Short mmCIF file of C-alpha atoms in Angstrom, two decimals:
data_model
loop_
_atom_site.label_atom_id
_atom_site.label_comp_id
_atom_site.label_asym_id
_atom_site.label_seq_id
_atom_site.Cartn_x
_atom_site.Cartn_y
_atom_site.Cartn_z
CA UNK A 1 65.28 -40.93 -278.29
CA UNK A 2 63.37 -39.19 -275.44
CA UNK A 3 64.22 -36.06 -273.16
CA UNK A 4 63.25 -35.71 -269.74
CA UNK A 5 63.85 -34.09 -267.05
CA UNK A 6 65.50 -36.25 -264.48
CA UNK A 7 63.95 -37.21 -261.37
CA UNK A 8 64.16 -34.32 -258.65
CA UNK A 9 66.85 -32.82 -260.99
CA UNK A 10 67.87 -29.97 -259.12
CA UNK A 11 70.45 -27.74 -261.26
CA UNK A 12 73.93 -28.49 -260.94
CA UNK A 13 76.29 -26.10 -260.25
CA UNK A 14 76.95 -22.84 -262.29
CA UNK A 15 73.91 -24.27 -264.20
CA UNK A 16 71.28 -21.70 -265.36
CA UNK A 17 68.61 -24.25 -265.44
CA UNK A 18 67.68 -27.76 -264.40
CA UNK A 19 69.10 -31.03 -265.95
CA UNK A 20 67.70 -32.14 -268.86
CA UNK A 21 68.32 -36.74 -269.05
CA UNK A 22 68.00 -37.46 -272.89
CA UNK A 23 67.72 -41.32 -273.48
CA UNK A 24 67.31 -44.49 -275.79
CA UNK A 25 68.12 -47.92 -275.51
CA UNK A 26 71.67 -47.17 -276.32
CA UNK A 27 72.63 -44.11 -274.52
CA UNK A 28 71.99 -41.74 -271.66
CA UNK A 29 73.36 -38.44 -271.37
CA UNK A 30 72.02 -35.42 -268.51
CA UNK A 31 72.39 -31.97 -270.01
CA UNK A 32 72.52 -28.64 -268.41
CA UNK A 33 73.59 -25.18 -269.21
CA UNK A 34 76.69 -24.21 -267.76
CA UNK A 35 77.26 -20.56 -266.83
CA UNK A 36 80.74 -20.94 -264.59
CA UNK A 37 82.90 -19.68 -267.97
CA UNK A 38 82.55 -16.59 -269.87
CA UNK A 39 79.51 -17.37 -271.46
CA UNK A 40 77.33 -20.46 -271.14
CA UNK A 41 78.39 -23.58 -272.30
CA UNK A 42 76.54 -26.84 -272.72
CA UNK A 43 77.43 -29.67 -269.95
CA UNK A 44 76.95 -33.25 -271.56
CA UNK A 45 77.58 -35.83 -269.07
CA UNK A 46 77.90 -39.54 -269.89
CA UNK A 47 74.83 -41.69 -267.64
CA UNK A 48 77.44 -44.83 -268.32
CA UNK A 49 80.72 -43.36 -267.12
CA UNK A 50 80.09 -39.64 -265.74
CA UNK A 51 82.15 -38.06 -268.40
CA UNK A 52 81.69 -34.77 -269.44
CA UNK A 53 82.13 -32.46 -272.17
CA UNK A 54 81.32 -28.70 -272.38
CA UNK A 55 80.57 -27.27 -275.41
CA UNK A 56 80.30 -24.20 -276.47
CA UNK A 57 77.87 -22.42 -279.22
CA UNK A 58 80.61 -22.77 -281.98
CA UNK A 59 81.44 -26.54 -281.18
CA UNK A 60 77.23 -27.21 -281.10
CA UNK A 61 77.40 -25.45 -284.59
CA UNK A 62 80.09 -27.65 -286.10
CA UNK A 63 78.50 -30.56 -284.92
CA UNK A 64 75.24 -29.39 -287.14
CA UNK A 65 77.86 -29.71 -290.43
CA UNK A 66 79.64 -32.81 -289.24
CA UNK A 67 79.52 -35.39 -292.08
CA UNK A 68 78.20 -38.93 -291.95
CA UNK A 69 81.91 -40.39 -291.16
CA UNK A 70 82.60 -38.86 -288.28
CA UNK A 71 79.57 -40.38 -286.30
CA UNK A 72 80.60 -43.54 -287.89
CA UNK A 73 84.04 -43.32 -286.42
CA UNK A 74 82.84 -42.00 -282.84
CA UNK A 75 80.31 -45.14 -283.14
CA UNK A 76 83.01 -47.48 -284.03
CA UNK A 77 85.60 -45.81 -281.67
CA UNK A 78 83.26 -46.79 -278.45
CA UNK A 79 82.45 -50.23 -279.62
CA UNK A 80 85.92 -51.14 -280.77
CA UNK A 81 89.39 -50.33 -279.60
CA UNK A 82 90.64 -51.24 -283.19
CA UNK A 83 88.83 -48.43 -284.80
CA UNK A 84 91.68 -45.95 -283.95
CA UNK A 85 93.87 -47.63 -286.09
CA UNK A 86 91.89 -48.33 -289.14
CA UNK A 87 91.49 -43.97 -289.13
CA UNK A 88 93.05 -42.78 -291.93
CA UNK A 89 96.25 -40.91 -290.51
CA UNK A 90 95.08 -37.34 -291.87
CA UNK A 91 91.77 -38.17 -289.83
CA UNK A 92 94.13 -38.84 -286.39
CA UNK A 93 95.06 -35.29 -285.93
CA UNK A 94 91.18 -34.46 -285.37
CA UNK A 95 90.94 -36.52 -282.50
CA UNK A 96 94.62 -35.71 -280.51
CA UNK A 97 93.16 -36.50 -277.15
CA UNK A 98 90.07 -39.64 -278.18
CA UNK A 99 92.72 -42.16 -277.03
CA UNK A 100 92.92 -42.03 -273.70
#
């Protein structure tokens, strides 16, 4: 996995900073601090689709505890539509808006 600042990455904006690309073979994502909310907020934007998420201190925190599963599932859940409903049905109500 690399980071790297993207080429002529000029902030976007509300950003406090310039974009940040972080890369492997597998995935690209462009991060950059958000400041348009009360607070900042971390802007993760898919390189494949131009999704975002923003994430806040307390959702970076939980994903430091997140257990081996759930990257398992998120893993599976991109590679294979199926993988929603092999989730355990106490597992669902974690993920109320994953299928879209």
């Amino acid at each position: 996995m690399t980071g790297r600042r993207g080429q002529g990455a000029a902030a976007p904006a509300g950003s406090a900073g310039p974009e940040l690309r972080v890369e492997n073979e597998y995935a690209g994502v462009r991060v950059a601090v958000d400041t348009t909310a009360n607070g900042s907020r971390l802007r993760v934007t898919s390189q494949r689709s131009n999704r975002e998420i923003f994430l806040d201190p307390t959702a970076l925190d939980l994903l430091c505890h997140a257990r081996q599963e759930f990257w398992a599932f998120l893993a599976d859940a991109a590679r294979d539509s199926q993988a929603w409903d092999a989730l355990r049905p106490e597992y669902r109500t974690h993920f109320p808006s994953f299928k879209e």
